[in-house]
XYZ file of C-alpha atoms in Angstrom:
691
model
C 0.011 0.148 0.032
C 1.461 3.365 -0.775
C 1.891 5.858 2.272
C 3.875 8.847 1.726
C 6.685 8.795 4.312
C 7.537 11.947 6.539
C 8.913 14.424 4.845
C 8.044 12.972 1.152
C 5.715 15.401 -0.477
C 2.267 14.611 -0.697
C 2.369 13.267 2.977
C -0.061 15.332 4.473
C -2.493 15.510 0.792
C -2.526 11.825 1.173
C -3.632 11.801 5.021
C -6.208 14.439 3.598
C -7.499 12.189 1.045
C -7.393 9.135 3.717
C -9.492 11.400 6.232
C -11.977 12.037 3.269
C -12.239 8.269 2.347
C -13.053 7.367 6.033
C -15.828 10.282 6.282
C -17.261 9.050 3.046
C -17.081 5.851 4.116
C -18.982 6.765 7.462
C -21.854 8.944 5.484
C -22.545 5.922 3.064
C -23.320 3.769 5.989
C -25.427 6.333 7.235
C -27.588 6.260 4.405
C -27.610 2.376 3.607
C -28.598 2.059 7.431
C -31.730 4.107 5.907
C -32.375 2.735 2.849
C -32.409 -1.059 3.812
C -35.444 -0.805 6.205
C -38.026 0.342 3.509
C -41.227 0.169 4.037
C -44.277 1.131 1.696
C -47.507 1.906 3.395
C -50.889 1.600 1.398
C -54.041 3.087 2.725
C -56.343 0.298 3.575
C -59.808 1.709 3.727
C -61.253 -1.230 4.853
C -59.864 -0.178 7.849
C -61.899 3.083 7.925
C -64.931 2.165 9.583
C -67.915 2.772 8.121
C -69.633 4.926 11.152
C -67.107 7.644 9.869
C -69.354 7.888 6.430
C -71.353 10.469 8.212
C -69.081 11.818 10.693
C -66.024 13.249 8.028
C -63.758 15.932 9.657
C -63.290 19.388 8.494
C -60.056 19.743 6.614
C -58.655 23.725 6.538
C -55.907 23.949 3.518
C -53.027 26.301 3.790
C -51.645 27.781 0.869
C -48.769 30.324 0.763
C -46.848 32.382 -1.336
C -44.899 35.405 -0.448
C -44.044 37.770 -3.431
C -46.248 38.288 -6.919
C -43.581 38.958 -8.880
C -41.592 35.681 -8.106
C -44.518 33.562 -7.689
C -47.083 34.703 -10.207
C -50.695 34.870 -8.595
C -52.373 33.239 -11.775
C -50.170 30.244 -10.725
C -51.221 30.417 -7.279
C -54.768 30.529 -8.306
C -54.590 27.645 -10.216
C -53.370 25.866 -6.716
C -56.098 27.559 -4.773
C -58.522 26.144 -7.529
C -57.278 22.758 -7.426
C -57.377 22.313 -3.473
C -61.667 23.910 -3.575
C -62.023 20.869 -6.234
C -61.335 18.127 -3.783
C -64.093 15.086 -3.999
C -65.439 15.785 -0.247
C -68.214 17.652 1.116
C -67.507 21.238 0.433
C -69.247 22.342 3.740
C -66.205 20.488 5.369
C -63.834 22.193 3.420
C -62.281 25.782 4.017
C -59.356 26.918 2.009
C -57.182 29.915 3.663
C -54.233 31.823 1.328
C -51.573 33.257 3.132
C -49.961 36.215 1.360
C -47.255 37.332 2.876
C -46.362 39.908 0.160
C -49.467 42.049 0.967
C -50.117 42.712 -2.175
C -53.951 44.015 -3.507
C -53.138 42.362 -7.088
C -52.822 38.740 -5.365
C -56.428 39.482 -3.336
C -57.608 40.640 -6.965
C -56.600 37.498 -8.219
C -58.189 35.282 -5.060
C -61.261 37.374 -5.863
C -61.465 36.486 -9.111
C -60.973 32.942 -8.215
C -63.590 33.026 -5.775
C -66.029 33.892 -8.662
C -64.791 31.145 -11.451
C -64.831 28.242 -8.701
C -68.450 28.465 -8.687
C -67.858 27.198 -13.013
C -65.196 25.186 -12.116
C -65.893 23.307 -9.297
C -69.195 22.046 -10.251
C -67.470 21.265 -13.837
C -64.846 19.059 -12.460
C -67.415 16.916 -10.415
C -69.561 16.588 -13.350
C -67.036 15.316 -15.945
C -64.709 13.621 -13.143
C -61.963 15.863 -14.256
C -57.969 15.479 -13.434
C -55.999 17.108 -12.779
C -58.130 19.984 -10.955
C -55.663 22.927 -11.673
C -57.632 24.725 -14.871
C -54.141 25.725 -16.524
C -52.999 22.118 -16.304
C -56.171 20.612 -17.619
C -56.281 22.907 -20.464
C -53.343 22.452 -21.451
C -54.084 18.319 -22.017
C -54.868 17.443 -25.456
C -58.477 16.055 -24.997
C -60.660 14.375 -27.506
C -64.110 15.777 -26.451
C -67.068 13.452 -28.817
C -70.060 14.067 -27.005
C -71.362 17.660 -28.117
C -72.862 18.357 -24.530
C -69.646 17.865 -22.895
C -67.728 19.915 -25.576
C -69.668 22.749 -24.982
C -69.763 22.763 -21.185
C -65.665 22.559 -21.734
C -65.268 25.431 -24.303
C -67.457 27.508 -22.341
C -65.820 27.007 -18.990
C -61.977 27.117 -20.788
C -63.197 30.419 -22.158
C -64.080 31.822 -18.343
C -60.612 30.786 -17.413
C -59.039 32.400 -20.213
C -61.211 35.500 -19.615
C -60.199 35.178 -15.689
C -56.342 34.758 -16.651
C -56.275 37.485 -18.804
C -57.836 40.450 -16.641
C -55.354 38.484 -13.840
C -52.324 38.988 -15.930
C -53.611 42.542 -17.728
C -53.768 43.820 -13.850
C -50.300 42.642 -13.165
C -48.641 44.297 -15.938
C -50.321 47.341 -15.048
C -48.937 47.093 -11.317
C -52.329 48.668 -9.875
C -56.173 48.158 -9.976
C -58.727 50.284 -11.229
C -60.923 52.069 -9.099
C -63.675 50.022 -10.649
C -62.032 47.093 -9.312
C -61.539 48.086 -6.279
C -65.092 48.994 -5.929
C -66.861 45.424 -5.990
C -65.806 44.005 -2.749
C -64.627 45.766 0.271
C -61.542 44.009 1.173
C -59.719 46.259 -1.456
C -60.208 49.156 0.947
C -57.724 47.697 3.436
C -54.719 49.328 1.033
C -53.765 52.125 0.594
C -50.675 54.601 0.323
C -49.286 53.466 3.733
C -49.301 49.393 2.935
C -46.044 48.138 1.904
C -44.671 44.683 1.890
C -42.848 44.633 4.957
C -45.074 47.245 7.156
C -48.908 46.604 7.064
C -51.922 45.819 9.259
C -53.086 42.413 9.659
C -55.751 41.845 6.433
C -58.057 39.113 6.925
C -61.311 38.718 4.050
C -63.785 36.076 3.928
C -64.692 35.778 0.164
C -66.781 32.647 0.340
C -68.492 31.859 3.572
C -68.901 28.085 3.407
C -71.419 27.927 5.908
C -73.685 29.990 4.082
C -76.692 28.547 3.008
C -76.398 31.437 0.096
C -72.526 30.262 -1.013
C -73.388 28.124 -3.894
C -72.343 27.275 -6.996
C -74.296 27.792 -10.645
C -75.690 24.115 -9.781
C -76.883 25.304 -6.121
C -74.291 23.003 -4.364
C -72.265 24.523 -1.197
C -68.932 25.402 -2.022
C -66.026 25.491 0.402
C -64.848 28.280 2.661
C -62.372 30.633 1.231
C -60.182 33.043 3.546
C -57.337 35.680 2.514
C -55.225 35.983 5.338
C -51.830 38.644 5.086
C -50.405 39.089 8.898
C -49.311 42.512 10.300
C -46.137 43.491 9.569
C -43.932 45.181 10.973
C -40.018 46.325 10.582
C -39.067 46.204 14.122
C -40.788 42.937 14.049
C -39.432 39.374 13.571
C -42.388 37.923 11.528
C -40.079 34.302 11.316
C -40.549 33.683 7.237
C -42.656 30.838 6.341
C -42.868 29.557 10.059
C -44.799 32.468 10.829
C -46.999 32.589 8.080
C -48.087 29.178 8.712
C -48.762 29.410 12.554
C -50.549 32.519 11.811
C -52.939 30.568 9.681
C -53.153 28.034 12.016
C -55.050 30.651 14.502
C -56.632 32.517 12.028
C -58.482 29.282 11.137
C -59.232 28.106 14.735
C -61.211 31.179 14.844
C -63.361 30.118 11.433
C -63.621 26.815 10.845
C -61.040 25.212 13.403
C -61.208 21.832 11.171
C -59.011 18.589 13.155
C -57.184 18.209 10.030
C -54.795 20.569 8.302
C -53.561 20.469 4.694
C -50.513 22.626 3.623
C -49.307 23.050 -0.230
C -46.604 25.313 -1.698
C -48.404 27.997 -3.992
C -46.878 26.365 -7.014
C -48.242 22.563 -5.809
C -51.401 22.131 -7.029
C -53.726 18.880 -6.441
C -53.547 16.555 -8.924
C -55.685 13.552 -6.921
C -59.106 14.642 -6.418
C -59.100 12.021 -3.730
C -56.018 12.473 -1.590
C -57.785 13.795 1.338
C -59.528 10.047 1.678
C -56.404 8.482 1.056
C -54.938 10.079 4.135
C -57.965 9.772 5.956
C -57.556 6.259 5.889
C -53.907 6.787 7.791
C -55.921 9.254 10.447
C -59.358 7.182 10.801
C -57.568 3.874 11.053
C -58.821 1.730 13.856
C -55.720 -0.041 15.067
C -53.062 2.783 14.569
C -54.947 5.915 13.616
C -55.037 7.631 16.933
C -51.112 8.055 16.916
C -50.907 9.388 13.708
C -49.275 12.729 13.904
C -49.195 13.985 9.829
C -49.527 12.321 6.428
C -46.477 13.356 3.980
C -46.690 12.733 0.577
C -43.671 13.306 -1.564
C -42.971 16.254 -3.762
C -43.511 16.156 -7.571
C -42.946 18.235 -10.508
C -44.459 18.558 -13.522
C -41.915 20.121 -15.652
C -39.221 17.521 -15.148
C -37.379 16.442 -18.505
C -36.897 13.620 -19.471
C -33.134 12.922 -18.551
C -34.330 14.933 -15.533
C -31.200 17.852 -16.089
C -30.736 18.737 -12.815
C -31.958 15.855 -10.668
C -35.096 17.532 -9.580
C -36.683 14.434 -9.559
C -35.750 12.706 -6.407
C -36.227 9.407 -7.623
C -34.251 7.316 -5.109
C -34.799 9.983 -2.094
C -38.719 9.750 -2.957
C -39.001 6.291 -3.232
C -36.290 4.574 -1.192
C -34.396 7.295 1.510
C -37.992 8.260 2.852
C -39.728 5.007 2.399
C -36.810 3.787 4.784
C -37.393 6.814 7.078
C -40.848 5.470 7.417
C -39.586 1.954 8.833
C -38.335 3.685 11.361
C -41.682 5.152 12.713
C -40.254 8.443 11.162
C -40.470 11.063 8.384
C -39.293 14.361 7.853
C -41.790 16.961 7.154
C -40.836 18.910 3.806
C -43.273 21.691 4.009
C -45.827 20.673 1.526
C -48.049 18.396 0.260
C -48.679 17.006 4.118
C -51.489 16.283 6.069
C -51.708 17.322 9.479
C -53.547 16.586 12.991
C -54.262 20.151 14.280
C -53.657 19.203 18.079
C -50.164 17.738 17.224
C -49.014 20.517 15.147
C -50.164 22.944 17.894
C -48.167 21.310 20.783
C -50.014 18.494 22.418
C -48.156 15.172 23.348
C -48.985 12.170 22.686
C -50.499 9.662 25.032
C -52.275 6.244 24.918
C -55.428 8.081 25.659
C -55.593 10.189 23.131
C -58.595 10.232 21.174
C -60.175 12.641 18.740
C -63.537 12.770 17.961
C -63.082 14.098 14.576
C -66.666 15.857 13.831
C -66.834 17.223 17.347
C -64.765 20.416 16.574
C -65.969 23.860 18.966
C -68.278 26.051 16.443
C -66.722 29.421 16.439
C -69.109 30.624 13.706
C -72.507 30.404 15.154
C -73.996 33.628 16.089
C -71.128 36.090 14.479
C -71.040 38.188 11.856
C -68.427 38.045 8.980
C -67.116 41.174 10.589
C -66.592 39.845 13.838
C -64.762 36.736 12.535
C -62.479 38.912 10.069
C -61.865 41.020 13.338
C -60.847 38.070 15.934
C -58.616 36.696 13.085
C -56.996 40.101 12.618
C -56.089 40.391 16.481
C -54.885 36.640 16.381
C -52.600 37.587 13.479
C -50.979 40.205 14.610
C -47.100 41.233 15.631
C -47.647 41.094 19.331
C -49.802 37.934 19.760
C -47.148 35.234 20.063
C -44.821 37.610 22.646
C -44.732 35.914 25.788
C -46.307 32.401 23.799
C -45.001 29.163 23.126
C -46.088 29.888 19.544
C -42.777 28.965 17.542
C -41.099 26.906 20.248
C -43.592 24.064 21.398
C -46.897 25.007 19.796
C -46.712 25.519 15.545
C -44.024 25.512 13.543
C -40.401 26.244 15.028
C -38.602 29.879 14.847
C -35.186 30.726 14.254
C -33.786 27.442 12.128
C -34.316 28.301 8.173
C -35.140 24.689 7.732
C -38.470 24.981 10.185
C -40.243 21.946 8.071
C -37.808 19.600 9.366
C -37.467 20.803 12.542
C -41.348 21.155 13.058
C -41.645 17.363 12.026
C -38.624 15.994 14.413
C -40.066 17.668 17.586
C -43.603 16.588 16.960
C -42.432 12.874 16.649
C -40.171 13.737 20.045
C -43.436 14.370 21.824
C -44.793 10.541 20.993
C -46.039 11.357 17.370
C -45.925 8.942 14.666
C -45.896 10.416 10.935
C -46.579 8.511 7.980
C -45.109 8.558 4.916
C -47.061 7.842 1.548
C -45.850 7.681 -1.783
C -49.099 6.556 -4.295
C -48.557 5.936 -7.366
C -50.771 8.412 -8.612
C -49.384 12.100 -7.685
C -51.143 13.524 -5.434
C -49.380 17.060 -6.263
C -47.396 18.625 -8.969
C -45.150 21.469 -8.678
C -42.730 23.378 -10.370
C -39.415 22.485 -10.215
C -36.548 24.864 -11.000
C -35.522 25.420 -14.765
C -32.134 27.544 -13.853
C -28.997 25.888 -12.670
C -29.001 29.332 -10.231
C -32.625 29.114 -8.704
C -31.765 25.125 -7.906
C -28.063 25.925 -6.065
C -30.189 28.954 -3.993
C -32.713 26.324 -3.262
C -30.524 23.649 -1.806
C -28.014 26.587 -0.238
C -30.677 27.509 1.779
C -32.115 23.885 2.230
C -28.689 23.041 3.898
C -27.992 25.697 5.876
C -31.295 25.015 7.736
C -30.444 21.572 8.200
C -27.017 21.775 9.276
C -28.387 24.538 11.862
C -30.735 21.973 13.234
C -27.300 19.607 14.031
C -25.571 22.228 15.652
C -28.611 23.066 17.989
C -30.265 22.021 20.852
C -32.541 20.044 18.040
C -29.842 17.687 17.125
C -31.353 14.070 16.216
C -29.059 12.345 18.357
C -29.371 14.203 21.378
C -32.979 16.067 21.514
C -34.540 12.556 19.760
C -32.326 10.293 21.965
C -35.085 8.150 23.947
C -37.735 9.919 21.787
C -37.604 8.042 18.456
C -35.176 5.152 17.256
C -31.918 5.509 16.559
C -32.272 4.528 12.858
C -34.403 7.468 12.672
C -31.973 9.712 14.593
C -29.472 8.283 12.240
C -31.827 9.207 8.656
C -32.443 12.388 10.030
C -28.084 13.291 10.138
C -28.376 11.442 6.313
C -29.825 15.349 5.428
C -28.141 17.187 8.277
C -25.014 16.728 7.730
C -25.356 17.628 3.850
C -23.150 20.514 4.682
C -19.959 19.216 6.327
C -20.308 16.267 3.788
C -19.524 18.998 0.930
C -16.094 19.046 2.455
C -14.091 15.598 1.582
C -16.150 16.231 -1.815
C -14.264 19.520 -2.678
C -10.769 18.010 -1.276
C -11.447 14.707 -3.441
C -12.489 17.465 -6.641
C -9.551 19.491 -5.830
C -6.141 17.816 -4.388
C -6.154 14.784 -6.736
C -6.036 16.935 -9.612
C -3.532 19.536 -8.057
C -1.149 16.586 -6.946
C -1.290 14.602 -10.396
C 0.083 18.278 -11.690
C 2.686 17.897 -9.346
C 3.622 14.367 -9.959
C 2.613 13.171 -6.762
C 0.539 9.951 -6.294
C -2.118 9.274 -4.155
C -3.332 5.615 -4.497
C -1.751 2.374 -4.853
C -0.465 1.263 -8.218
C -2.913 0.331 -10.730
C -1.627 -3.529 -11.142
C -1.022 -4.096 -7.203
C -2.952 -6.110 -4.751
C -3.813 -2.429 -2.838
C -5.397 -1.453 -5.406
C -8.380 -3.903 -6.058
C -10.273 -2.719 -2.539
C -10.655 0.799 -4.186
C -11.136 -0.202 -7.962
C -14.164 -2.925 -6.145
C -15.581 -0.219 -4.065
C -15.487 2.500 -7.143
C -17.195 -0.483 -9.592
C -19.875 -1.802 -7.178
C -20.572 1.870 -6.006
C -21.218 2.817 -9.066
C -23.259 0.073 -10.379
C -25.425 0.075 -7.050
C -26.067 3.199 -7.685
C -26.780 3.119 -11.629
C -29.253 0.091 -10.798
C -30.944 1.610 -8.414
C -31.623 4.921 -10.368
C -33.175 2.344 -13.294
C -35.131 0.679 -11.001
C -36.686 3.566 -9.656
C -37.577 4.929 -13.310
C -34.555 7.048 -14.171
C -32.684 6.730 -17.603
C -29.056 5.842 -17.901
C -28.625 9.504 -18.755
C -30.886 10.823 -16.255
C -28.546 9.104 -13.815
C -25.158 10.475 -15.445
C -27.150 14.079 -15.247
C -27.361 13.256 -11.372
C -23.552 12.140 -10.853
C -23.108 16.003 -12.128
C -25.584 17.629 -10.110
C -24.114 15.644 -7.004
C -20.896 16.997 -7.887
C -21.937 20.440 -8.237
C -24.216 20.660 -5.319
C -21.386 19.309 -2.837
C -19.070 21.806 -3.919
C -21.443 25.206 -4.283
C -24.892 25.040 -2.323
C -23.575 22.732 0.431
C -19.912 24.293 0.541
C -21.293 28.096 1.217
C -23.784 26.612 3.479
C -21.454 25.053 5.744
C -19.589 28.406 5.489
C -22.346 30.707 6.217
C -23.845 27.978 8.898
C -20.472 28.625 10.629
C -20.552 32.238 10.163
C -24.262 32.368 11.742
C -23.094 30.513 14.776
C -20.262 32.650 15.382
C -22.794 35.908 15.145
C -21.514 37.036 11.803
C -24.376 36.837 9.863
C -28.276 35.606 10.196
C -30.680 33.480 8.902
C -32.732 34.705 5.822
C -35.189 33.156 3.700
C -35.161 33.697 -0.072
C -38.110 32.556 -2.207
C -37.242 30.948 -5.413
C -38.628 32.391 -8.679
C -41.487 30.460 -10.710
C -41.317 32.872 -13.505
C -38.785 32.365 -16.686
C -38.280 33.471 -20.091
C -39.509 31.794 -23.503
C -35.866 31.300 -24.001
C -34.546 30.211 -21.027
C -37.652 27.905 -20.990
C -36.767 26.616 -24.334
C -33.141 25.698 -23.558
C -34.234 24.219 -19.959
C -36.655 21.770 -22.517
C -33.757 21.265 -24.571
C -32.062 20.237 -21.697
C -29.474 22.691 -22.130
C -28.043 23.775 -18.486
C -28.813 27.779 -18.007
C -25.721 29.812 -16.104
C -26.384 33.518 -17.917
C -25.148 35.727 -15.119
C -22.180 36.123 -12.415
C -22.823 34.068 -9.534
C -19.594 32.899 -7.523
C -21.237 29.122 -7.854
C -20.630 29.492 -11.617
C -17.059 30.904 -11.073
C -16.322 27.632 -8.502
C -18.091 25.019 -10.821
C -15.934 26.629 -13.458
C -12.717 26.934 -11.616
C -13.246 22.969 -10.230
C -14.059 22.352 -14.239
C -10.717 23.788 -15.762
C -8.406 22.603 -12.616
C -9.547 18.626 -13.541
C -9.278 19.273 -17.471
C -5.772 20.815 -17.228
C -4.793 18.003 -15.171
C -6.133 15.344 -17.035
C -4.739 16.838 -20.185
C -1.779 16.432 -18.449
C -1.780 13.008 -17.618
C -2.811 12.188 -21.088
C 0.239 14.168 -22.558
C 2.698 12.139 -20.312
C 1.069 8.485 -21.164
C 0.877 10.015 -24.769
C 4.679 11.055 -25.529
C 7.548 9.344 -23.896
C 6.932 9.086 -20.184
C 6.653 5.120 -19.605
C 3.622 3.307 -17.871
C 5.758 1.885 -15.170
C 6.884 5.602 -14.284
C 3.137 6.677 -14.322
C 1.031 3.927 -12.913
C 0.992 5.320 -9.407
C -0.588 8.262 -10.984
C -3.067 6.786 -13.350
C -5.791 6.360 -10.669
C -5.584 10.307 -10.196
C -5.805 10.615 -14.133
C -9.270 8.613 -14.327
C -10.956 10.616 -11.217
C -9.555 13.678 -13.171
C -11.011 12.133 -16.492
C -14.439 11.222 -15.305
C -14.518 14.887 -13.188
C -13.941 16.357 -17.105
C -16.557 14.309 -18.457
C -19.552 15.155 -15.917
C -18.230 18.947 -16.641
C -18.752 18.546 -20.754
C -21.632 20.931 -20.178
C -20.127 23.511 -18.598
C -17.124 23.242 -20.967
C -19.599 24.084 -23.563
C -20.955 26.892 -21.970
C -17.454 28.281 -20.685
C -16.294 28.324 -24.657
C -18.651 27.430 -27.490
C -22.455 28.361 -26.912
C -23.495 31.970 -27.399
C -26.756 31.924 -26.169
C -27.711 34.013 -23.457
C -27.459 31.140 -20.678
C -23.760 30.506 -21.504
C -21.255 31.398 -19.108
C -20.376 34.706 -18.907
C -16.731 35.695 -20.259
C -16.165 37.382 -16.629
C -16.457 34.026 -15.066
C -14.771 32.198 -17.610
C -11.626 34.771 -17.142
C -12.010 34.768 -13.750
C -12.000 30.803 -13.470
C -8.911 30.663 -16.060
C -7.035 32.752 -13.721
C -8.120 30.602 -10.286
C -7.594 27.473 -11.659
C -4.090 28.462 -13.582
C -2.594 30.017 -9.810
C -3.904 26.682 -8.255
C -1.645 24.785 -10.124
C 0.705 26.639 -8.795
C 0.422 25.841 -5.213
C 2.717 23.320 -3.837
C 1.736 19.766 -2.402
C 2.548 18.659 0.998
């Protein structure tokens, strides 16, 4: 076995490689401990007692949006309309839209949606429409032979198109006309003093589902629909999405107070109109239902390319990793597509005698006017309401950590509740994945930073979860919480072998030596295992290759910067922030994405890192091939062959980066400023001495 002696070049580099290998091995063992415990859940409807047929629980549905420019109101309204159209008694459904952007344009769009719902919901139920997002449904190629259904289809499509046109027109203007503002009292809440970060609480009940006059065009009841924009003041912490959801929990308790809560992101519409019934099968199961805290569905995206360019599909993550989590009686709450038991979300601890009468809910509506309900709701959504309370600590979503959803799920499980992970063949929700590399990396950086914060906080599952959840579940959480520090050996592996190769310093045993076999076996076995697993889970060969590229890119950028930022935050040099991922892209970007061409297009420091590492490995690989091709004996380079292979593989993964650097001329290429910086940094790096 090759181990540089003391004083020999490369000794410390080899020690770093050894530590990296150990860390990779430990992390791989953690992931396998979860993957080998897979459990798949099925909603056994025969366990749903017949006595519940007339005692169905109410369901409060939360939809959150934060910025009308990044999250178009027309998209948000499609999500709202899809959840309003569930195959569930409408009088038991209440939909709440949280608008953290406090935009009258979003309120206007919701008001338009409330009018259109009178046509859309009966149309969906009459013709068993799927999916129930109007945009997604009308984009399908539907062959209608029946003239009656064809006529209704055309009429409803025109109504939707007209509504969408009015919404888009208002957004383009940036304001609403006096004529529009005069059509609902809610518009009076906005004046010249109202801004996104400084405004009073706004609560408007657009549809009173309990009112006998709130009906669709066929005379059937409509779900309750409520607009909420919690109070914000510059001097008050608003706690981002966690604060918005906690405000919705309190507002909904003043109006509908349903024992079940579904929360979805504004870009994730309902794809299965019967999803509530599937979730109910777990909650109302007579054997285990009383302990169920939440039913988490996987994320699913409708805009994934054929070969999953940015590895957004999460084929193995959703089909294997999370199912393995469930095998330990645990499951991370991922922030969307989740049905909650209200009492578990509000801080109640599970006990064996904990039993819920699903249909027995305190009626807070009876005897109260709309104005009284709205005023009471405004009170619980103002800035001062949480002062001195347990909200954000023991009640609702936890504050102070960017990954508020995951830490909230952990605290719920540590109170004795059991979550369920349900991955149906038919996707319950469909969303929009990032279509540019920049969007994706920013999103992953935020997730990674938040998860590492959990590991370094009092909520570290190895400490906080000790004796409360199974050790396998604790390890499973660490699989995600340690994304940030695991980036360090990855960065080391991408940089050091390349630099050592350029200096002729070997780090591995000779290719034909006995000690090389363990390295070769580990590499081949892990690669084959990963490939087979991906193919079984539905990915393509090229999709798997794309996922390997994104694995390297995410770890060397998003995860790496997240580790640095988290350390700075722990030292008090920065604060937790929240970045809304944009859902708007122009036509050129979308066209390149559909053609599976990677999108760069700006001077992000992450792109500089990607380009520099790609060039460094290209330089090293070229140098190694040159030495092999021109005169240097194979024996003299035998120790360097593994490093040439590593640099060659990294160079192959980075082919789209080289194209964006040197060959592409579209707006999505890597800017020349980034290219020059990367060349200079890589050129200087090769001069660094190796110890």
